[in-house]
GROMACS .gro file of C-alpha atoms in nm:
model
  310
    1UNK     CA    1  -1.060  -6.247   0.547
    2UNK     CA    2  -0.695  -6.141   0.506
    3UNK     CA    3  -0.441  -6.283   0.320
    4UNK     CA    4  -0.039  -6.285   0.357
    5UNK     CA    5   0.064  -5.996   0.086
    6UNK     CA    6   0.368  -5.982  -0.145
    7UNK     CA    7   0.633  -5.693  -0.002
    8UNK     CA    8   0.569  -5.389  -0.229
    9UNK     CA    9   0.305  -5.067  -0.295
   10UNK     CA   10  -0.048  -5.036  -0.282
   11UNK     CA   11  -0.200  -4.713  -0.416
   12UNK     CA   12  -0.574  -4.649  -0.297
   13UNK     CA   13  -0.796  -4.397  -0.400
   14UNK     CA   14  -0.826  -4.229  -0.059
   15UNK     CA   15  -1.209  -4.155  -0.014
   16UNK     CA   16  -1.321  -3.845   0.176
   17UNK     CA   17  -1.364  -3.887   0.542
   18UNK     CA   18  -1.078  -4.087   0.627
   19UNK     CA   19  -0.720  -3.996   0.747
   20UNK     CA   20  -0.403  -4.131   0.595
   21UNK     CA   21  -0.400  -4.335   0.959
   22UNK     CA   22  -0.759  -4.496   0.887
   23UNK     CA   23  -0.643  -4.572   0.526
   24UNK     CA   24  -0.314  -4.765   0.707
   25UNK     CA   25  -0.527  -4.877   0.962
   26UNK     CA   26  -0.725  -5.088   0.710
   27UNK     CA   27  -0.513  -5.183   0.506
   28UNK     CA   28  -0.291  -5.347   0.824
   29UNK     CA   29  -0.630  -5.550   0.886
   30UNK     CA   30  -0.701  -5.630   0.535
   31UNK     CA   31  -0.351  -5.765   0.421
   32UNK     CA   32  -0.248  -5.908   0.822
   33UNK     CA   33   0.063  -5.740   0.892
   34UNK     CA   34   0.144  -5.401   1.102
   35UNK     CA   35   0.435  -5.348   0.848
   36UNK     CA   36   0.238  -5.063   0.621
   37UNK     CA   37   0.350  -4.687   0.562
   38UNK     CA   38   0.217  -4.435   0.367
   39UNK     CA   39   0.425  -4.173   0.162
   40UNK     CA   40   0.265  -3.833   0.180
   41UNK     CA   41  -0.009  -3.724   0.380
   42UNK     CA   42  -0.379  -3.631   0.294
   43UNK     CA   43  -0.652  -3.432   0.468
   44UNK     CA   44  -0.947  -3.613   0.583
   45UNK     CA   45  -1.153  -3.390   0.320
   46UNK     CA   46  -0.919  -3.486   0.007
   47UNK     CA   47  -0.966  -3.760  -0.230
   48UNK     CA   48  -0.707  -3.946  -0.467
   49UNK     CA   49  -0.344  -4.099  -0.476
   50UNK     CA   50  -0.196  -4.214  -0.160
   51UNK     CA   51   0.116  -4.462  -0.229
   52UNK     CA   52   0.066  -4.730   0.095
   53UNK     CA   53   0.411  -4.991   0.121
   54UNK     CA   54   0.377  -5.322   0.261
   55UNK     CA   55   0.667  -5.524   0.428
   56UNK     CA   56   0.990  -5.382   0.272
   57UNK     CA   57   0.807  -5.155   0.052
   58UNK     CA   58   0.788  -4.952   0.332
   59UNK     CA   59   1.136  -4.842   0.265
   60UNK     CA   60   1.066  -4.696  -0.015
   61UNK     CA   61   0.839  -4.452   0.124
   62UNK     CA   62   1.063  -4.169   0.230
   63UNK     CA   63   1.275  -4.204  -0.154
   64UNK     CA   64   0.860  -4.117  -0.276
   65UNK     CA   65   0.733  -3.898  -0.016
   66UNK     CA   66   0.920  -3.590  -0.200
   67UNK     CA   67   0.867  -3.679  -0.516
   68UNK     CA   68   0.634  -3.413  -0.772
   69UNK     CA   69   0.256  -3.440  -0.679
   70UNK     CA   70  -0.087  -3.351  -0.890
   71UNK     CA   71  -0.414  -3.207  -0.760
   72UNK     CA   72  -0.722  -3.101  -0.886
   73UNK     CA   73  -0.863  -2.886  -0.651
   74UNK     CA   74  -1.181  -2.654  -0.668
   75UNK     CA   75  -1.119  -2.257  -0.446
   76UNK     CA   76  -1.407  -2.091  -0.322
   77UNK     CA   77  -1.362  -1.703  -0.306
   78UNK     CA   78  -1.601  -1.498  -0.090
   79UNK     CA   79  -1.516  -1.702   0.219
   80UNK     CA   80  -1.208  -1.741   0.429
   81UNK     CA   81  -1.233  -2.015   0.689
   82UNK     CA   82  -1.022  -2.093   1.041
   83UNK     CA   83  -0.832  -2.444   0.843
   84UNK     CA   84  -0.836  -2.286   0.467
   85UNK     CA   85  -1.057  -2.540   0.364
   86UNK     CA   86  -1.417  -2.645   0.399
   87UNK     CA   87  -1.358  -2.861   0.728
   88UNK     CA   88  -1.305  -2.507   0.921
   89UNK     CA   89  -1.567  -2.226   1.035
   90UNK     CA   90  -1.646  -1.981   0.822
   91UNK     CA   91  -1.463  -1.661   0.947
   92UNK     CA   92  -1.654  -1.337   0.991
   93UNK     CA   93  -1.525  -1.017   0.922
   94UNK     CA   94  -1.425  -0.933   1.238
   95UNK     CA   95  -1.202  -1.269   1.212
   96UNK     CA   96  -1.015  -1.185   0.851
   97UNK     CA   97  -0.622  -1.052   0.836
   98UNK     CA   98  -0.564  -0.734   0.793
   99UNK     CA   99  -0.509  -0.814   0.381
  100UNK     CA  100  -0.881  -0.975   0.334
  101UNK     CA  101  -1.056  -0.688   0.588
  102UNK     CA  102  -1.260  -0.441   0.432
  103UNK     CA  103  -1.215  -0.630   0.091
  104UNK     CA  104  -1.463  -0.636  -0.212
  105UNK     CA  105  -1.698  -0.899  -0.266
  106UNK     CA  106  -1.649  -1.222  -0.478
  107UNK     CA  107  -1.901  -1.040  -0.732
  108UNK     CA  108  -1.681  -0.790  -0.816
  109UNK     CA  109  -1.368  -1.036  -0.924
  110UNK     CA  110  -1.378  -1.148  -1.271
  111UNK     CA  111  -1.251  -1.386  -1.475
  112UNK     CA  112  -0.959  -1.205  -1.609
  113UNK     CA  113  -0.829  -1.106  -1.268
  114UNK     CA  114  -0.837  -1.464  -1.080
  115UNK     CA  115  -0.628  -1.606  -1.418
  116UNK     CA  116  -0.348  -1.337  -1.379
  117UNK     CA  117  -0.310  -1.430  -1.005
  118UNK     CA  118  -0.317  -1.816  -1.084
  119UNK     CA  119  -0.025  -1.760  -1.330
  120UNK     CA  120   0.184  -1.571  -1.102
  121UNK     CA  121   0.195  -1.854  -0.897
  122UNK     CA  122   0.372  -2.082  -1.108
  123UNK     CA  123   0.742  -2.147  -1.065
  124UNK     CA  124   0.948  -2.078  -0.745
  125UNK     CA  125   0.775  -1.868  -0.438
  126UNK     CA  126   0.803  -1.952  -0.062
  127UNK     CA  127   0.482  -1.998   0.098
  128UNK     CA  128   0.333  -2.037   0.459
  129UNK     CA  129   0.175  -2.378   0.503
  130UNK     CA  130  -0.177  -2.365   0.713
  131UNK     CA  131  -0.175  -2.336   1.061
  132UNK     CA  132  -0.338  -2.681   1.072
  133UNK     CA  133  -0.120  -2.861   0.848
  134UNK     CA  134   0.090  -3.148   0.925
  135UNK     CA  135   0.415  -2.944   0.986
  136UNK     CA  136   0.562  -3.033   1.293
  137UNK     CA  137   0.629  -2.767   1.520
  138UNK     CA  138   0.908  -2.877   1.817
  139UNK     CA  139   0.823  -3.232   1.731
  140UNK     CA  140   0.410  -3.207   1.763
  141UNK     CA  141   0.200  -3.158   1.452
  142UNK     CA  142   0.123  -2.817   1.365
  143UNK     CA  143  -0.243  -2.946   1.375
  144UNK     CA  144  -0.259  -3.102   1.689
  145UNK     CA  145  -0.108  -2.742   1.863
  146UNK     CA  146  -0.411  -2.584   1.722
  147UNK     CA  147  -0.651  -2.799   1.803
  148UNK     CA  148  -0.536  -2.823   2.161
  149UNK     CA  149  -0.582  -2.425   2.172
  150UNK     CA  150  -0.212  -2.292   2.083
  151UNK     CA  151  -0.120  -2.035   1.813
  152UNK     CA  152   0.097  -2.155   1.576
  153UNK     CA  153   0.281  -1.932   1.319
  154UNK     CA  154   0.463  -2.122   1.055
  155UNK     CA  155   0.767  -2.019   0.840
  156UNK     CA  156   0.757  -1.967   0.490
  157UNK     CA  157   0.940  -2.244   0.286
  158UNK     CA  158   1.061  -2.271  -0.088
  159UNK     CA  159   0.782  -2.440  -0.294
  160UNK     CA  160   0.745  -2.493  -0.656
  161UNK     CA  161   0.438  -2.487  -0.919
  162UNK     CA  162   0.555  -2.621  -1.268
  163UNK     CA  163   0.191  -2.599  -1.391
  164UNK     CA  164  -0.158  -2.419  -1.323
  165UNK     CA  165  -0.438  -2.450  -1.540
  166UNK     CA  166  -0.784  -2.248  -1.427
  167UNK     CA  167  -1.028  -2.509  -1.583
  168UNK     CA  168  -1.339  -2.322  -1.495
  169UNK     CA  169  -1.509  -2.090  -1.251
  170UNK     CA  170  -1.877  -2.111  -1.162
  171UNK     CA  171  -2.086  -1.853  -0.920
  172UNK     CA  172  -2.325  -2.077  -0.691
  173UNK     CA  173  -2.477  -1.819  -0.482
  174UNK     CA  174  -2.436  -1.449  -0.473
  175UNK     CA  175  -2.111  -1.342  -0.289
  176UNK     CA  176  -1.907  -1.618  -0.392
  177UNK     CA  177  -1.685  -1.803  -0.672
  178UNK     CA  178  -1.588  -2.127  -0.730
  179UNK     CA  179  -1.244  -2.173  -0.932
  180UNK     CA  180  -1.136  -2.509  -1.063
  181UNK     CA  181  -0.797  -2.590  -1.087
  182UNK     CA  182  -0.534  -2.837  -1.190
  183UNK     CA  183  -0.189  -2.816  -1.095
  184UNK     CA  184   0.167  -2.974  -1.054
  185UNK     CA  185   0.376  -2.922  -0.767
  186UNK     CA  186   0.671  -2.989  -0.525
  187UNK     CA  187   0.660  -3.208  -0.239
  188UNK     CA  188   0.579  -2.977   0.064
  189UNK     CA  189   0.324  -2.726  -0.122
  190UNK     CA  190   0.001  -2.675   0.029
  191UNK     CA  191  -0.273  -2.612  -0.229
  192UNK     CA  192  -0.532  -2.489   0.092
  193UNK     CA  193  -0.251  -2.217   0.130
  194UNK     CA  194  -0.254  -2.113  -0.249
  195UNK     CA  195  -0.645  -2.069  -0.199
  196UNK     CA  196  -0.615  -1.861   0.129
  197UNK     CA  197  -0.373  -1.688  -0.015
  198UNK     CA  198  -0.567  -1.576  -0.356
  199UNK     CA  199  -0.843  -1.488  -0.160
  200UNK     CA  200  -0.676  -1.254   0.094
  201UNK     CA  201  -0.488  -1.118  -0.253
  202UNK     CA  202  -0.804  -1.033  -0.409
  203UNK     CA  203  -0.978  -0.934  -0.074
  204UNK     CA  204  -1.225  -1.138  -0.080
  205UNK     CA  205  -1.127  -1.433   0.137
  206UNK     CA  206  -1.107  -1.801   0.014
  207UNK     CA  207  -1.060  -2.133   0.105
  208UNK     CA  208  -1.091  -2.485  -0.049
  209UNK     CA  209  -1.389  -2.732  -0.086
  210UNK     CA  210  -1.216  -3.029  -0.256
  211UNK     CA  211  -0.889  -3.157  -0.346
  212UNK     CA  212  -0.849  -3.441  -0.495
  213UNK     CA  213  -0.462  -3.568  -0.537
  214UNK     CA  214  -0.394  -3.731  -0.914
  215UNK     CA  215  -0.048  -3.814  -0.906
  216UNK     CA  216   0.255  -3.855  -0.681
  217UNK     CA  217   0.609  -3.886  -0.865
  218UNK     CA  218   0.496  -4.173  -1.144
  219UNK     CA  219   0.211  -4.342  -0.926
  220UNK     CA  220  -0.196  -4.180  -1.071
  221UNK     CA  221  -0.524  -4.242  -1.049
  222UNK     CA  222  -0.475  -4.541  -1.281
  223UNK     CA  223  -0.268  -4.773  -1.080
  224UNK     CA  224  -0.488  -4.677  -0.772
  225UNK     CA  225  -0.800  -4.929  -0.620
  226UNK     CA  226  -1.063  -4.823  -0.389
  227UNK     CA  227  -1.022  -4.952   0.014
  228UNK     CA  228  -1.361  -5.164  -0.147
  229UNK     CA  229  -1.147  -5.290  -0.436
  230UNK     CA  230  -0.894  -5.400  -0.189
  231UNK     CA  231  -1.117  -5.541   0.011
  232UNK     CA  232  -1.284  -5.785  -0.227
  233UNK     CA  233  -0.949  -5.885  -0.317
  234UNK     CA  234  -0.854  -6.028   0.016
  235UNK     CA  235  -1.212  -6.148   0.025
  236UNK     CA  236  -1.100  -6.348  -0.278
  237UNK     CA  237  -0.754  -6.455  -0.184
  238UNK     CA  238  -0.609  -6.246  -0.453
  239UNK     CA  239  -0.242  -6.046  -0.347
  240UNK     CA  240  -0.399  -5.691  -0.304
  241UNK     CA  241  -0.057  -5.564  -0.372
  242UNK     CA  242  -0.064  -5.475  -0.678
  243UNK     CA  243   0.264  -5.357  -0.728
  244UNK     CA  244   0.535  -5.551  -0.615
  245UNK     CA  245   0.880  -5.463  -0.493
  246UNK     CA  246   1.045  -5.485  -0.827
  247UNK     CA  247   0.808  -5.357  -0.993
  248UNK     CA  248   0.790  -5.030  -0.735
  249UNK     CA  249   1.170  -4.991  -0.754
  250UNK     CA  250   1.162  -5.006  -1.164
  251UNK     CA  251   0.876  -4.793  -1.219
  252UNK     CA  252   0.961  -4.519  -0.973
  253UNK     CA  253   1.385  -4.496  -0.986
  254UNK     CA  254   1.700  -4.545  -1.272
  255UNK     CA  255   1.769  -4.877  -1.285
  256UNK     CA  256   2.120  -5.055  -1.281
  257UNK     CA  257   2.183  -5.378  -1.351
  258UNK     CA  258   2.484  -5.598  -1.184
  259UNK     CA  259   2.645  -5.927  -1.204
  260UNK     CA  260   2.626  -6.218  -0.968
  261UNK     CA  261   2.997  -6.116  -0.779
  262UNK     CA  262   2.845  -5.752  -0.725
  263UNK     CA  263   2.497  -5.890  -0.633
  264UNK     CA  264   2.699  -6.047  -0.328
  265UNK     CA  265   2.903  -5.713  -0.293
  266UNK     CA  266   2.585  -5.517  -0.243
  267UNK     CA  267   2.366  -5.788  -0.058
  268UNK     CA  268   2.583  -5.795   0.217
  269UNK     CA  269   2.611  -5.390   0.229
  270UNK     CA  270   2.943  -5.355   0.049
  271UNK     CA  271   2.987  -5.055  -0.175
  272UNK     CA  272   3.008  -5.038  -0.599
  273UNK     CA  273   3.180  -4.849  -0.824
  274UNK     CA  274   3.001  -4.549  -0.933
  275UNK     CA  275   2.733  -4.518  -1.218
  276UNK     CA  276   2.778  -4.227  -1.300
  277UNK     CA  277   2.423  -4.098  -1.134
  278UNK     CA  278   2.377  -3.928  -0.769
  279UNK     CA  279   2.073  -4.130  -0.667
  280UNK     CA  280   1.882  -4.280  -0.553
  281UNK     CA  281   1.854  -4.572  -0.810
  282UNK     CA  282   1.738  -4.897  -0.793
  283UNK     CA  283   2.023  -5.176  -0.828
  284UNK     CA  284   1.907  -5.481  -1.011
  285UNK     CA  285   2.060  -5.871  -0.957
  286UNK     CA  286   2.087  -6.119  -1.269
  287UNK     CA  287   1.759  -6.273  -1.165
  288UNK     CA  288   1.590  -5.933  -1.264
  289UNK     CA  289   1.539  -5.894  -0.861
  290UNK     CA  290   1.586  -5.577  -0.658
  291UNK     CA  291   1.867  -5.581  -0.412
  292UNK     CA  292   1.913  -5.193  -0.267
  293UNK     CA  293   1.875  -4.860  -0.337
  294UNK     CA  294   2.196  -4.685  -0.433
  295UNK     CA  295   2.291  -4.354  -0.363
  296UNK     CA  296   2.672  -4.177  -0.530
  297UNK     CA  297   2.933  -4.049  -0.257
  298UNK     CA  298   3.292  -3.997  -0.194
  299UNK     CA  299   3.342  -4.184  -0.532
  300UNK     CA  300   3.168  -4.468  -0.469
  301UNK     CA  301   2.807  -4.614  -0.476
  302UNK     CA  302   2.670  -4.690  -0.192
  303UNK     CA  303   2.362  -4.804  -0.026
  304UNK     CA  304   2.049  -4.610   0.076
  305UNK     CA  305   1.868  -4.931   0.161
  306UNK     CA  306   1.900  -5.283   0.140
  307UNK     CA  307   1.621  -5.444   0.033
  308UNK     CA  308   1.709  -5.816  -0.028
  309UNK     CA  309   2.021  -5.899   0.194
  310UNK     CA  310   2.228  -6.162   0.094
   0.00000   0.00000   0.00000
């Protein structure tokens, strides 16, 4: 059964298996409406936080999309595969760059070395997202040009790491490590890329096998439901949006609250004077409702997005 949903976010745990376009794929068929987005894309192996709008919550999507993001990921070194995670083939040595050829093996690395290389990651570096990602490349994903047989080389692009922590690292079988990590990062930073790229640093290859995403910009784990969870609520007639649009707008941007004249001003597009903030910020009626996202230019505020026309 599906029921007619409230505008706003959904956040689902993504399980493994499914693409971002399965996970908006259901949830069109589970809540009855095409109108559903998601902010942020996840690989079919990774787990965890994927913000989903509904209706005009879908314009909120791009405002999250580069917001600050969490993972908990697990690297194994000793192996270097042809996606930089577990989906690929595992590379032989004849395969490897020219920095992981000829390298030691995962037995020699210890503990101390893998930590030192983990911290020089955080903070500012440019990296070069997998050939597989989602990049696009001359308007095609940089995934789809691989899989189709092209060779796709990728520029490196500014990325940030505020935080790294090295929670653990196990040996399952002779030749290879397992490193657990947890880490905060900038929209656009490709975790599978900081695993290729330890690997190849320390010689030995590496790639990941898991990722699972905690937190994008304010939404975690905790406000997200399984696709089951969902599910059951539609079953039930319950609004599986959990979060609705004013809610969405509050949580995730500044909030500014106007009277009923500038309500109008703004409802119908018009401009405001300015805040005192750049933006984006939600802009908040007397009736405690979202009207637009506002944005500071040319000494004025302005709309990003409407969300409630008058």
């Amino acid at each position: 059964m599906t029921t007619v949903a409230t505008a706003g976010l959904v956040v689902v745990d993504k399980p493994a298996g499914l693409t971002s376009h399965d996970v908006v794929a259901r949830l069109r068929r589970l809540i009855g409406t095409r109108r559903v987005g998601h902010a942020g894309t996840l690989d079919p192996m990774a787990t965890g936080v994927l913000v989903a709008g509904i209706d005009r919550g879908t314009k909120l999507l791009g405002h999250l999309a580069g917001g600050d993001k969490s993972y908990r990921a697990t690297i194994r070194l000793g192996q270097a595969t042809t996606t930089d995670d577990a989906e690929g083939d595992v590379l032989g040595a004849d395969e490897l760059g020219a920095d992981e050829a000829g390298g030691a093996s995962a037995d020699d690395v210890d503990d101390a070395r893998i930590r030192a290389l983990l911290n020089g990651v955080v903070g500012e570096f440019d990296q070069v997202p997998s050939s597989v990602s989602a990049v696009k490349v001359d308007g095609r994903r940089a995934y789809a040009r691989v899989r189709a047989g092209e060779t796709v080389e990728l520029a490196a692009r500014r990325v940030s790491v505020a935080r790294l922590d090295l929670l653990a690292v196990r040996r399952p079988a002779a030749g290879l490590l397992d490193v657990d990590v947890d880490l905060d990062c900038s929209s656009g930073t490709y975790v599978r890329a900081i695993a290729r790229d330890l690997g190849a640093e320390l010689k030995v290859g590496g790639h990941l096998t898991a990722l699972r995403r905690t937190r994008v910009g304010v939404f975690d784990l905790g406000h997200a439901a399984t696709l089951e969870a969902l599910a059951e609520a539609g079953a039930s007639d319950a609004d599986p949006v959990r979060i609705g649009l004013d809610a969405a707008v509050a949580m995730a941007f500044d909030r500014r609250d106007v009277d009923g004249e500038q309500a109008r001003v703004l409802g119908h597009g018009g401009a405001l004077e300015p805040w005192g903030r750049p933006g984006p910020y939600g802009v908040f009626g007397p009736d405690g409702r979202v009207i637009a996202l506002m944005a500071e230019r040319d000494g004025a505020a302005r709309p990003v997005v409407v969300l409630r026309p008058a």
